[in-house]
Amino acid sequence: MFFHIVLFKIKPSVSEEEIDNFFIGLDSLKSIRGIVSVHYGAIDKNVYKNFSDRTRGYTYSLVVKLKNQAFLESYEKDTYHNLVRTSVIVPLLDQSVETPVMAVDWNDISDEKASTMRPILRNVLTFGTILSFGLFLGWKFRSRY
């Protein structure tokens, strides 16, 4: 899987209706070929009660899960994606700040790593179980000389 993560700094003056339309626009991206799922929402600053605010002023986020990296290029060029970007997202961005949008893309290798690690982990766990059982038996039936 491949992930496309976008953070937005939305103008403080944006209405609730405009935010609702923003969410509808983001949700509609699901219809683009190659997208597995779309997740979005407001960044909750209340999470940061006991440690520093890590939002850096970003107020909303979008996570797009794609089938693979090849679909990112077609997603970026997609006519519908560009329509949502220009008509729904860009008008709400806070253009008074230096970087109203930040995007990060990454290839999820956890499934690959997990599949290669499973046999190793299974062997380690099996050996650990046998060793533990052997130690238990040794302790349970130790000689009392």
mmCIF file of N, CA and C in Angstrom:
data_model
loop_
_atom_site.group_PDB
_atom_site.id
_atom_site.type_symbol
_atom_site.label_atom_id
_atom_site.label_comp_id
_atom_site.label_asym_id
_atom_site.label_seq_id
_atom_site.Cartn_x
_atom_site.Cartn_y
_atom_site.Cartn_z
ATOM 1 N N MET A 1 0.834 -1.180 0.000
ATOM 2 C CA MET A 1 0.000 0.000 0.000
ATOM 3 C C MET A 1 0.881 1.246 0.000
ATOM 4 N N PHE A 2 0.302 2.327 -0.472
ATOM 5 C CA PHE A 2 1.007 3.596 -0.543
ATOM 6 C C PHE A 2 0.111 4.678 0.071
ATOM 7 N N PHE A 3 0.693 5.558 0.855
ATOM 8 C CA PHE A 3 -0.074 6.582 1.552
ATOM 9 C C PHE A 3 0.303 7.981 1.087
ATOM 10 N N HIS A 4 -0.713 8.815 0.923
ATOM 11 C CA HIS A 4 -0.563 10.225 0.572
ATOM 12 C C HIS A 4 -1.225 10.999 1.713
ATOM 13 N N ILE A 5 -0.421 11.738 2.467
ATOM 14 C CA ILE A 5 -0.918 12.455 3.636
ATOM 15 C C ILE A 5 -0.786 13.949 3.374
ATOM 16 N N VAL A 6 -1.875 14.673 3.611
ATOM 17 C CA VAL A 6 -1.888 16.111 3.369
ATOM 18 C C VAL A 6 -2.405 16.820 4.625
ATOM 19 N N LEU A 7 -1.680 17.880 5.021
ATOM 20 C CA LEU A 7 -2.115 18.734 6.123
ATOM 21 C C LEU A 7 -2.506 20.090 5.544
ATOM 22 N N PHE A 8 -3.596 20.660 6.042
ATOM 23 C CA PHE A 8 -4.117 21.926 5.535
ATOM 24 C C PHE A 8 -4.185 22.964 6.653
ATOM 25 N N LYS A 9 -3.874 24.200 6.311
ATOM 26 C CA LYS A 9 -4.132 25.345 7.184
ATOM 27 C C LYS A 9 -5.307 26.082 6.557
ATOM 28 N N ILE A 10 -6.463 25.911 7.162
ATOM 29 C CA ILE A 10 -7.696 26.504 6.645
ATOM 30 C C ILE A 10 -7.902 27.879 7.293
ATOM 31 N N LYS A 11 -8.420 28.831 6.520
ATOM 32 C CA LYS A 11 -8.683 30.191 7.028
ATOM 33 C C LYS A 11 -9.591 30.118 8.259
ATOM 34 N N PRO A 12 -9.297 30.908 9.278
ATOM 35 C CA PRO A 12 -10.150 30.916 10.478
ATOM 36 C C PRO A 12 -11.574 31.391 10.196
ATOM 37 N N SER A 13 -11.771 32.171 9.138
ATOM 38 C CA SER A 13 -13.083 32.744 8.814
ATOM 39 C C SER A 13 -14.022 31.785 8.067
ATOM 40 N N VAL A 14 -13.578 30.585 7.805
ATOM 41 C CA VAL A 14 -14.380 29.631 7.026
ATOM 42 C C VAL A 14 -15.598 29.189 7.845
ATOM 43 N N SER A 15 -16.740 29.123 7.175
ATOM 44 C CA SER A 15 -17.997 28.746 7.846
ATOM 45 C C SER A 15 -18.114 27.230 7.993
ATOM 46 N N GLU A 16 -19.069 26.827 8.835
ATOM 47 C CA GLU A 16 -19.328 25.397 9.031
ATOM 48 C C GLU A 16 -19.792 24.746 7.726
ATOM 49 N N GLU A 17 -20.586 25.465 6.969
ATOM 50 C CA GLU A 17 -21.079 24.953 5.684
ATOM 51 C C GLU A 17 -19.916 24.714 4.713
ATOM 52 N N GLU A 18 -18.964 25.629 4.700
ATOM 53 C CA GLU A 18 -17.797 25.467 3.828
ATOM 54 C C GLU A 18 -16.954 24.262 4.269
ATOM 55 N N ILE A 19 -16.849 24.057 5.571
ATOM 56 C CA ILE A 19 -16.118 22.886 6.079
ATOM 57 C C ILE A 19 -16.857 21.607 5.688
ATOM 58 N N ASP A 20 -18.184 21.615 5.798
ATOM 59 C CA ASP A 20 -18.976 20.446 5.375
ATOM 60 C C ASP A 20 -18.730 20.142 3.898
ATOM 61 N N ASN A 21 -18.705 21.172 3.058
ATOM 62 C CA ASN A 21 -18.432 20.979 1.629
ATOM 63 C C ASN A 21 -16.997 20.488 1.399
ATOM 64 N N PHE A 22 -16.079 20.977 2.215
ATOM 65 C CA PHE A 22 -14.684 20.529 2.174
ATOM 66 C C PHE A 22 -14.625 19.017 2.434
ATOM 67 N N PHE A 23 -15.314 18.564 3.478
ATOM 68 C CA PHE A 23 -15.342 17.135 3.804
ATOM 69 C C PHE A 23 -16.013 16.315 2.705
ATOM 70 N N ILE A 24 -17.081 16.844 2.135
ATOM 71 C CA ILE A 24 -17.755 16.146 1.033
ATOM 72 C C ILE A 24 -16.796 16.005 -0.151
ATOM 73 N N GLY A 25 -16.066 17.077 -0.446
ATOM 74 C CA GLY A 25 -15.088 17.034 -1.537
ATOM 75 C C GLY A 25 -13.993 16.007 -1.272
ATOM 76 N N LEU A 26 -13.469 15.998 -0.045
ATOM 77 C CA LEU A 26 -12.424 15.016 0.288
ATOM 78 C C LEU A 26 -12.972 13.601 0.206
ATOM 79 N N ASP A 27 -14.174 13.398 0.724
ATOM 80 C CA ASP A 27 -14.777 12.062 0.698
ATOM 81 C C ASP A 27 -14.996 11.572 -0.732
ATOM 82 N N SER A 28 -15.320 12.493 -1.635
ATOM 83 C CA SER A 28 -15.592 12.106 -3.021
ATOM 84 C C SER A 28 -14.342 11.618 -3.756
ATOM 85 N N LEU A 29 -13.171 11.878 -3.193
ATOM 86 C CA LEU A 29 -11.932 11.398 -3.822
ATOM 87 C C LEU A 29 -11.875 9.863 -3.871
ATOM 88 N N LYS A 30 -12.709 9.217 -3.054
ATOM 89 C CA LYS A 30 -12.757 7.740 -3.033
ATOM 90 C C LYS A 30 -13.076 7.144 -4.403
ATOM 91 N N SER A 31 -13.733 7.935 -5.242
ATOM 92 C CA SER A 31 -14.152 7.426 -6.553
ATOM 93 C C SER A 31 -13.003 7.346 -7.563
ATOM 94 N N ILE A 32 -11.855 7.876 -7.225
ATOM 95 C CA ILE A 32 -10.728 7.883 -8.159
ATOM 96 C C ILE A 32 -10.061 6.514 -8.191
ATOM 97 N N ARG A 33 -9.754 6.054 -9.378
ATOM 98 C CA ARG A 33 -9.140 4.741 -9.591
ATOM 99 C C ARG A 33 -7.838 4.609 -8.800
ATOM 100 N N GLY A 34 -7.676 3.484 -8.119
ATOM 101 C CA GLY A 34 -6.449 3.194 -7.380
ATOM 102 C C GLY A 34 -6.521 3.535 -5.912
ATOM 103 N N ILE A 35 -7.565 4.272 -5.509
ATOM 104 C CA ILE A 35 -7.695 4.639 -4.099
ATOM 105 C C ILE A 35 -8.400 3.514 -3.339
ATOM 106 N N VAL A 36 -7.775 3.114 -2.253
ATOM 107 C CA VAL A 36 -8.334 2.070 -1.392
ATOM 108 C C VAL A 36 -9.250 2.705 -0.347
ATOM 109 N N SER A 37 -8.793 3.808 0.263
ATOM 110 C CA SER A 37 -9.606 4.493 1.262
ATOM 111 C C SER A 37 -9.153 5.945 1.411
ATOM 112 N N VAL A 38 -10.056 6.750 1.964
ATOM 113 C CA VAL A 38 -9.791 8.165 2.214
ATOM 114 C C VAL A 38 -10.220 8.461 3.646
ATOM 115 N N HIS A 39 -9.350 9.109 4.407
ATOM 116 C CA HIS A 39 -9.641 9.470 5.795
ATOM 117 C C HIS A 39 -9.317 10.948 5.968
ATOM 118 N N TYR A 40 -10.145 11.677 6.706
ATOM 119 C CA TYR A 40 -9.946 13.112 6.855
ATOM 120 C C TYR A 40 -10.596 13.577 8.149
ATOM 121 N N GLY A 41 -10.203 14.759 8.593
ATOM 122 C CA GLY A 41 -10.816 15.323 9.781
ATOM 123 C C GLY A 41 -10.080 16.534 10.280
ATOM 124 N N ALA A 42 -10.671 17.163 11.300
ATOM 125 C CA ALA A 42 -10.053 18.309 11.946
ATOM 126 C C ALA A 42 -8.968 17.808 12.886
ATOM 127 N N ILE A 43 -7.891 18.564 12.989
ATOM 128 C CA ILE A 43 -6.817 18.226 13.917
ATOM 129 C C ILE A 43 -7.245 18.732 15.290
ATOM 130 N N ASP A 44 -7.272 17.855 16.255
ATOM 131 C CA ASP A 44 -7.763 18.164 17.598
ATOM 132 C C ASP A 44 -6.621 18.623 18.490
ATOM 133 N N LYS A 45 -6.571 19.912 18.774
ATOM 134 C CA LYS A 45 -5.502 20.456 19.619
ATOM 135 C C LYS A 45 -5.649 20.022 21.075
ATOM 136 N N ASN A 46 -6.829 19.555 21.471
ATOM 137 C CA ASN A 46 -7.038 19.117 22.858
ATOM 138 C C ASN A 46 -6.232 17.867 23.193
ATOM 139 N N VAL A 47 -5.751 17.192 22.182
ATOM 140 C CA VAL A 47 -4.931 16.004 22.385
ATOM 141 C C VAL A 47 -3.621 16.378 23.085
ATOM 142 N N TYR A 48 -3.192 17.616 22.919
ATOM 143 C CA TYR A 48 -1.876 18.043 23.380
ATOM 144 C C TYR A 48 -1.899 18.700 24.761
ATOM 145 N N LYS A 49 -2.688 18.203 25.674
ATOM 146 C CA LYS A 49 -2.781 18.783 27.013
ATOM 147 C C LYS A 49 -1.499 18.622 27.812
ATOM 148 N N ASN A 50 -0.873 17.468 27.732
ATOM 149 C CA ASN A 50 0.289 17.183 28.568
ATOM 150 C C ASN A 50 1.624 17.282 27.835
ATOM 151 N N PHE A 51 1.597 17.722 26.599
ATOM 152 C CA PHE A 51 2.842 17.922 25.859
ATOM 153 C C PHE A 51 2.620 18.976 24.790
ATOM 154 N N SER A 52 3.657 19.366 24.115
ATOM 155 C CA SER A 52 3.591 20.515 23.208
ATOM 156 C C SER A 52 2.668 20.266 22.009
ATOM 157 N N ASP A 53 2.122 21.356 21.523
ATOM 158 C CA ASP A 53 1.265 21.334 20.332
ATOM 159 C C ASP A 53 2.138 21.054 19.111
ATOM 160 N N ARG A 54 1.885 19.937 18.450
ATOM 161 C CA ARG A 54 2.688 19.554 17.291
ATOM 162 C C ARG A 54 2.020 19.873 15.964
ATOM 163 N N THR A 55 0.919 20.620 16.002
ATOM 164 C CA THR A 55 0.160 20.870 14.769
ATOM 165 C C THR A 55 0.842 21.854 13.836
ATOM 166 N N ARG A 56 1.696 22.719 14.351
ATOM 167 C CA ARG A 56 2.375 23.762 13.566
ATOM 168 C C ARG A 56 1.394 24.608 12.756
ATOM 169 N N GLY A 57 0.186 24.749 13.318
ATOM 170 C CA GLY A 57 -0.820 25.593 12.681
ATOM 171 C C GLY A 57 -1.727 24.876 11.698
ATOM 172 N N TYR A 58 -1.455 23.616 11.401
ATOM 173 C CA TYR A 58 -2.322 22.876 10.476
ATOM 174 C C TYR A 58 -3.610 22.524 11.200
ATOM 175 N N THR A 59 -4.723 22.658 10.504
ATOM 176 C CA THR A 59 -6.028 22.499 11.149
ATOM 177 C C THR A 59 -6.831 21.294 10.668
ATOM 178 N N TYR A 60 -6.520 20.794 9.485
ATOM 179 C CA TYR A 60 -7.236 19.632 8.936
ATOM 180 C C TYR A 60 -6.239 18.698 8.262
ATOM 181 N N SER A 61 -6.614 17.423 8.190
ATOM 182 C CA SER A 61 -5.717 16.451 7.560
ATOM 183 C C SER A 61 -6.489 15.513 6.641
ATOM 184 N N LEU A 62 -5.757 14.964 5.706
ATOM 185 C CA LEU A 62 -6.288 13.999 4.738
ATOM 186 C C LEU A 62 -5.277 12.874 4.596
ATOM 187 N N VAL A 63 -5.750 11.634 4.661
ATOM 188 C CA VAL A 63 -4.904 10.472 4.415
ATOM 189 C C VAL A 63 -5.561 9.666 3.306
ATOM 190 N N VAL A 64 -4.834 9.505 2.206
ATOM 191 C CA VAL A 64 -5.331 8.725 1.074
ATOM 192 C C VAL A 64 -4.489 7.462 0.990
ATOM 193 N N LYS A 65 -5.157 6.328 1.032
ATOM 194 C CA LYS A 65 -4.476 5.039 0.909
ATOM 195 C C LYS A 65 -4.676 4.546 -0.520
ATOM 196 N N LEU A 66 -3.556 4.350 -1.227
ATOM 197 C CA LEU A 66 -3.597 3.918 -2.628
ATOM 198 C C LEU A 66 -3.092 2.475 -2.740
ATOM 199 N N LYS A 67 -3.476 1.822 -3.806
ATOM 200 C CA LYS A 67 -3.061 0.429 -4.011
ATOM 201 C C LYS A 67 -1.544 0.286 -4.075
ATOM 202 N N ASN A 68 -0.895 1.221 -4.757
ATOM 203 C CA ASN A 68 0.569 1.220 -4.832
ATOM 204 C C ASN A 68 1.057 2.586 -5.296
ATOM 205 N N GLN A 69 2.345 2.757 -5.333
ATOM 206 C CA GLN A 69 2.945 4.044 -5.660
ATOM 207 C C GLN A 69 2.594 4.515 -7.070
ATOM 208 N N ALA A 70 2.423 3.602 -7.991
ATOM 209 C CA ALA A 70 2.111 3.974 -9.370
ATOM 210 C C ALA A 70 0.804 4.767 -9.460
ATOM 211 N N PHE A 71 -0.131 4.495 -8.541
ATOM 212 C CA PHE A 71 -1.405 5.202 -8.577
ATOM 213 C C PHE A 71 -1.286 6.638 -8.077
ATOM 214 N N LEU A 72 -0.208 6.991 -7.362
ATOM 215 C CA LEU A 72 -0.050 8.370 -6.902
ATOM 216 C C LEU A 72 0.062 9.332 -8.080
ATOM 217 N N GLU A 73 0.846 8.958 -9.075
ATOM 218 C CA GLU A 73 1.012 9.828 -10.252
ATOM 219 C C GLU A 73 -0.312 10.016 -10.979
ATOM 220 N N SER A 74 -1.061 8.931 -11.169
ATOM 221 C CA SER A 74 -2.350 9.067 -11.858
ATOM 222 C C SER A 74 -3.344 9.843 -10.992
ATOM 223 N N TYR A 75 -3.268 9.699 -9.673
ATOM 224 C CA TYR A 75 -4.119 10.445 -8.752
ATOM 225 C C TYR A 75 -3.821 11.943 -8.859
ATOM 226 N N GLU A 76 -2.534 12.303 -8.876
ATOM 227 C CA GLU A 76 -2.139 13.711 -8.966
ATOM 228 C C GLU A 76 -2.589 14.346 -10.289
ATOM 229 N N LYS A 77 -2.624 13.563 -11.355
ATOM 230 C CA LYS A 77 -3.024 14.081 -12.669
ATOM 231 C C LYS A 77 -4.523 13.953 -12.924
ATOM 232 N N ASP A 78 -5.225 13.251 -12.060
ATOM 233 C CA ASP A 78 -6.642 12.972 -12.264
ATOM 234 C C ASP A 78 -7.464 14.270 -12.354
ATOM 235 N N THR A 79 -8.318 14.346 -13.355
ATOM 236 C CA THR A 79 -9.137 15.533 -13.595
ATOM 237 C C THR A 79 -10.044 15.834 -12.411
ATOM 238 N N TYR A 80 -10.670 14.808 -11.866
ATOM 239 C CA TYR A 80 -11.583 15.020 -10.738
ATOM 240 C C TYR A 80 -10.821 15.491 -9.495
ATOM 241 N N HIS A 81 -9.661 14.897 -9.237
ATOM 242 C CA HIS A 81 -8.830 15.322 -8.107
ATOM 243 C C HIS A 81 -8.476 16.804 -8.244
ATOM 244 N N ASN A 82 -8.086 17.215 -9.435
ATOM 245 C CA ASN A 82 -7.724 18.616 -9.660
ATOM 246 C C ASN A 82 -8.926 19.545 -9.546
ATOM 247 N N LEU A 83 -10.096 19.061 -9.908
ATOM 248 C CA LEU A 83 -11.320 19.843 -9.739
ATOM 249 C C LEU A 83 -11.605 20.062 -8.253
ATOM 250 N N VAL A 84 -11.497 19.001 -7.455
ATOM 251 C CA VAL A 84 -11.704 19.114 -6.001
ATOM 252 C C VAL A 84 -10.651 20.048 -5.408
ATOM 253 N N ARG A 85 -9.421 19.882 -5.844
ATOM 254 C CA ARG A 85 -8.336 20.729 -5.324
ATOM 255 C C ARG A 85 -8.619 22.210 -5.592
ATOM 256 N N THR A 86 -8.912 22.544 -6.854
ATOM 257 C CA THR A 86 -9.062 23.962 -7.221
ATOM 258 C C THR A 86 -10.380 24.582 -6.764
ATOM 259 N N SER A 87 -11.463 23.805 -6.758
ATOM 260 C CA SER A 87 -12.767 24.400 -6.436
ATOM 261 C C SER A 87 -13.177 24.239 -4.971
ATOM 262 N N VAL A 88 -12.644 23.251 -4.279
ATOM 263 C CA VAL A 88 -13.064 23.001 -2.900
ATOM 264 C C VAL A 88 -11.951 23.310 -1.896
ATOM 265 N N ILE A 89 -10.739 22.858 -2.164
ATOM 266 C CA ILE A 89 -9.656 22.985 -1.186
ATOM 267 C C ILE A 89 -8.982 24.358 -1.228
ATOM 268 N N VAL A 90 -8.484 24.748 -2.380
ATOM 269 C CA VAL A 90 -7.693 25.987 -2.497
ATOM 270 C C VAL A 90 -8.432 27.230 -1.984
ATOM 271 N N PRO A 91 -9.732 27.409 -2.272
ATOM 272 C CA PRO A 91 -10.406 28.607 -1.769
ATOM 273 C C PRO A 91 -10.454 28.705 -0.237
ATOM 274 N N LEU A 92 -10.316 27.593 0.457
ATOM 275 C CA LEU A 92 -10.388 27.602 1.922
ATOM 276 C C LEU A 92 -9.027 27.749 2.591
ATOM 277 N N LEU A 93 -7.953 27.625 1.827
ATOM 278 C CA LEU A 93 -6.614 27.673 2.418
ATOM 279 C C LEU A 93 -6.269 29.067 2.924
ATOM 280 N N ASP A 94 -5.549 29.096 4.027
ATOM 281 C CA ASP A 94 -5.091 30.356 4.615
ATOM 282 C C ASP A 94 -3.844 30.806 3.859
ATOM 283 N N GLN A 95 -4.040 31.661 2.871
ATOM 284 C CA GLN A 95 -2.935 32.112 2.019
ATOM 285 C C GLN A 95 -2.033 33.131 2.710
ATOM 286 N N SER A 96 -2.402 33.534 3.925
ATOM 287 C CA SER A 96 -1.575 34.501 4.653
ATOM 288 C C SER A 96 -0.363 33.837 5.319
ATOM 289 N N VAL A 97 -0.339 32.512 5.322
ATOM 290 C CA VAL A 97 0.789 31.788 5.917
ATOM 291 C C VAL A 97 1.709 31.275 4.816
ATOM 292 N N GLU A 98 2.928 30.982 5.196
ATOM 293 C CA GLU A 98 3.930 30.567 4.207
ATOM 294 C C GLU A 98 3.597 29.229 3.554
ATOM 295 N N THR A 99 3.184 28.255 4.337
ATOM 296 C CA THR A 99 2.894 26.923 3.787
ATOM 297 C C THR A 99 1.505 26.461 4.236
ATOM 298 N N PRO A 100 0.469 26.809 3.460
ATOM 299 C CA PRO A 100 -0.883 26.394 3.846
ATOM 300 C C PRO A 100 -1.170 24.905 3.617
ATOM 301 N N VAL A 101 -0.278 24.232 2.870
ATOM 302 C CA VAL A 101 -0.454 22.806 2.601
ATOM 303 C C VAL A 101 0.890 22.111 2.746
ATOM 304 N N MET A 102 0.865 20.937 3.377
ATOM 305 C CA MET A 102 2.063 20.106 3.433
ATOM 306 C C MET A 102 1.648 18.680 3.088
ATOM 307 N N ALA A 103 2.368 18.059 2.181
ATOM 308 C CA ALA A 103 2.056 16.687 1.774
ATOM 309 C C ALA A 103 3.269 15.796 1.974
ATOM 310 N N VAL A 104 2.988 14.570 2.386
ATOM 311 C CA VAL A 104 4.023 13.555 2.578
ATOM 312 C C VAL A 104 3.492 12.258 1.970
ATOM 313 N N ASP A 105 4.342 11.566 1.261
ATOM 314 C CA ASP A 105 3.958 10.293 0.637
ATOM 315 C C ASP A 105 4.915 9.214 1.114
ATOM 316 N N TRP A 106 4.365 8.021 1.376
ATOM 317 C CA TRP A 106 5.252 6.939 1.794
ATOM 318 C C TRP A 106 4.678 5.588 1.417
ATOM 319 N N ASN A 107 5.603 4.673 1.188
ATOM 320 C CA ASN A 107 5.279 3.309 0.813
ATOM 321 C C ASN A 107 5.241 2.461 2.085
ATOM 322 N N ASP A 108 4.125 1.807 2.335
ATOM 323 C CA ASP A 108 3.970 0.994 3.543
ATOM 324 C C ASP A 108 4.637 -0.361 3.331
ATOM 325 N N ILE A 109 5.736 -0.575 4.026
ATOM 326 C CA ILE A 109 6.452 -1.846 3.900
ATOM 327 C C ILE A 109 6.142 -2.790 5.052
ATOM 328 N N SER A 110 5.234 -2.385 5.951
ATOM 329 C CA SER A 110 4.963 -3.211 7.126
ATOM 330 C C SER A 110 4.417 -4.587 6.748
ATOM 331 N N ASP A 111 3.572 -4.668 5.719
ATOM 332 C CA ASP A 111 3.054 -5.972 5.302
ATOM 333 C C ASP A 111 4.180 -6.863 4.776
ATOM 334 N N GLU A 112 5.099 -6.264 3.989
ATOM 335 C CA GLU A 112 6.233 -7.027 3.465
ATOM 336 C C GLU A 112 7.111 -7.520 4.603
ATOM 337 N N LYS A 113 7.413 -6.620 5.524
ATOM 338 C CA LYS A 113 8.276 -6.976 6.658
ATOM 339 C C LYS A 113 7.597 -8.029 7.531
ATOM 340 N N ALA A 114 6.298 -7.857 7.759
ATOM 341 C CA ALA A 114 5.577 -8.808 8.601
ATOM 342 C C ALA A 114 5.593 -10.200 7.980
ATOM 343 N N SER A 115 5.406 -10.288 6.662
ATOM 344 C CA SER A 115 5.374 -11.605 6.029
ATOM 345 C C SER A 115 6.746 -12.275 6.052
ATOM 346 N N THR A 116 7.818 -11.482 5.975
ATOM 347 C CA THR A 116 9.150 -12.096 6.039
ATOM 348 C C THR A 116 9.554 -12.385 7.476
ATOM 349 N N MET A 117 8.982 -11.661 8.424
ATOM 350 C CA MET A 117 9.340 -11.862 9.828
ATOM 351 C C MET A 117 8.522 -12.962 10.494
ATOM 352 N N ARG A 118 7.354 -13.300 9.950
ATOM 353 C CA ARG A 118 6.490 -14.296 10.591
ATOM 354 C C ARG A 118 7.195 -15.638 10.801
ATOM 355 N N PRO A 119 7.859 -16.202 9.778
ATOM 356 C CA PRO A 119 8.526 -17.493 10.017
ATOM 357 C C PRO A 119 9.624 -17.377 11.083
ATOM 358 N N ILE A 120 10.359 -16.269 11.053
ATOM 359 C CA ILE A 120 11.413 -16.073 12.047
ATOM 360 C C ILE A 120 10.806 -15.954 13.427
ATOM 361 N N LEU A 121 9.759 -15.149 13.542
ATOM 362 C CA LEU A 121 9.099 -14.948 14.818
ATOM 363 C C LEU A 121 8.496 -16.251 15.322
ATOM 364 N N ARG A 122 7.892 -17.028 14.418
ATOM 365 C CA ARG A 122 7.309 -18.306 14.807
ATOM 366 C C ARG A 122 8.383 -19.232 15.360
ATOM 367 N N ASN A 123 9.555 -19.276 14.700
ATOM 368 C CA ASN A 123 10.651 -20.125 15.181
ATOM 369 C C ASN A 123 11.174 -19.653 16.527
ATOM 370 N N VAL A 124 11.299 -18.342 16.688
ATOM 371 C CA VAL A 124 11.774 -17.799 17.965
ATOM 372 C C VAL A 124 10.782 -18.123 19.072
ATOM 373 N N LEU A 125 9.491 -17.929 18.786
ATOM 374 C CA LEU A 125 8.480 -18.225 19.794
ATOM 375 C C LEU A 125 8.442 -19.709 20.127
ATOM 376 N N THR A 126 8.560 -20.550 19.102
ATOM 377 C CA THR A 126 8.567 -21.993 19.341
ATOM 378 C C THR A 126 9.763 -22.380 20.196
ATOM 379 N N PHE A 127 10.940 -21.870 19.853
ATOM 380 C CA PHE A 127 12.142 -22.159 20.633
ATOM 381 C C PHE A 127 11.987 -21.634 22.058
ATOM 382 N N GLY A 128 11.437 -20.421 22.187
ATOM 383 C CA GLY A 128 11.223 -19.826 23.507
ATOM 384 C C GLY A 128 10.258 -20.640 24.344
ATOM 385 N N THR A 129 9.212 -21.149 23.718
ATOM 386 C CA THR A 129 8.236 -21.969 24.437
ATOM 387 C C THR A 129 8.874 -23.272 24.902
ATOM 388 N N ILE A 130 9.621 -23.913 24.009
ATOM 389 C CA ILE A 130 10.293 -25.169 24.369
ATOM 390 C C ILE A 130 11.298 -24.933 25.485
ATOM 391 N N LEU A 131 12.081 -23.871 25.351
ATOM 392 C CA LEU A 131 13.077 -23.552 26.372
ATOM 393 C C LEU A 131 12.406 -23.265 27.709
ATOM 394 N N SER A 132 11.347 -22.485 27.700
ATOM 395 C CA SER A 132 10.627 -22.164 28.936
ATOM 396 C C SER A 132 10.046 -23.413 29.571
ATOM 397 N N PHE A 133 9.464 -24.278 28.755
ATOM 398 C CA PHE A 133 8.866 -25.509 29.270
ATOM 399 C C PHE A 133 9.956 -26.408 29.853
ATOM 400 N N GLY A 134 11.087 -26.474 29.143
ATOM 401 C CA GLY A 134 12.209 -27.278 29.641
ATOM 402 C C GLY A 134 12.734 -26.747 30.961
ATOM 403 N N LEU A 135 12.849 -25.436 31.070
ATOM 404 C CA LEU A 135 13.285 -24.836 32.332
ATOM 405 C C LEU A 135 12.276 -25.088 33.442
ATOM 406 N N PHE A 136 10.987 -25.007 33.096
ATOM 407 C CA PHE A 136 9.944 -25.276 34.075
ATOM 408 C C PHE A 136 10.043 -26.721 34.571
ATOM 409 N N LEU A 137 10.173 -27.660 33.614
ATOM 410 C CA LEU A 137 10.282 -29.072 34.007
ATOM 411 C C LEU A 137 11.522 -29.309 34.860
ATOM 412 N N GLY A 138 12.624 -28.667 34.466
ATOM 413 C CA GLY A 138 13.851 -28.811 35.248
ATOM 414 C C GLY A 138 13.677 -28.304 36.663
ATOM 415 N N TRP A 139 12.948 -27.195 36.803
ATOM 416 C CA TRP A 139 12.727 -26.647 38.140
ATOM 417 C C TRP A 139 11.747 -27.506 38.907
ATOM 418 N N LYS A 140 10.684 -27.960 38.245
ATOM 419 C CA LYS A 140 9.634 -28.733 38.897
ATOM 420 C C LYS A 140 10.157 -30.062 39.409
ATOM 421 N N PHE A 141 10.992 -30.701 38.609
ATOM 422 C CA PHE A 141 11.462 -32.038 38.981
ATOM 423 C C PHE A 141 12.939 -32.032 39.380
ATOM 424 N N ARG A 142 13.419 -30.913 39.873
ATOM 425 C CA ARG A 142 14.822 -30.832 40.285
ATOM 426 C C ARG A 142 15.067 -31.776 41.452
ATOM 427 N N SER A 143 16.264 -32.260 41.532
ATOM 428 C CA SER A 143 16.570 -33.158 42.640
ATOM 429 C C SER A 143 16.706 -32.358 43.929
ATOM 430 N N ARG A 144 16.364 -32.991 44.966
ATOM 431 C CA ARG A 144 16.391 -32.336 46.252
ATOM 432 C C ARG A 144 17.522 -32.877 47.112
ATOM 433 N N TYR A 145 18.694 -32.978 46.586
ATOM 434 C CA TYR A 145 19.840 -33.504 47.309
ATOM 435 C C TYR A 145 20.442 -32.461 48.169
#
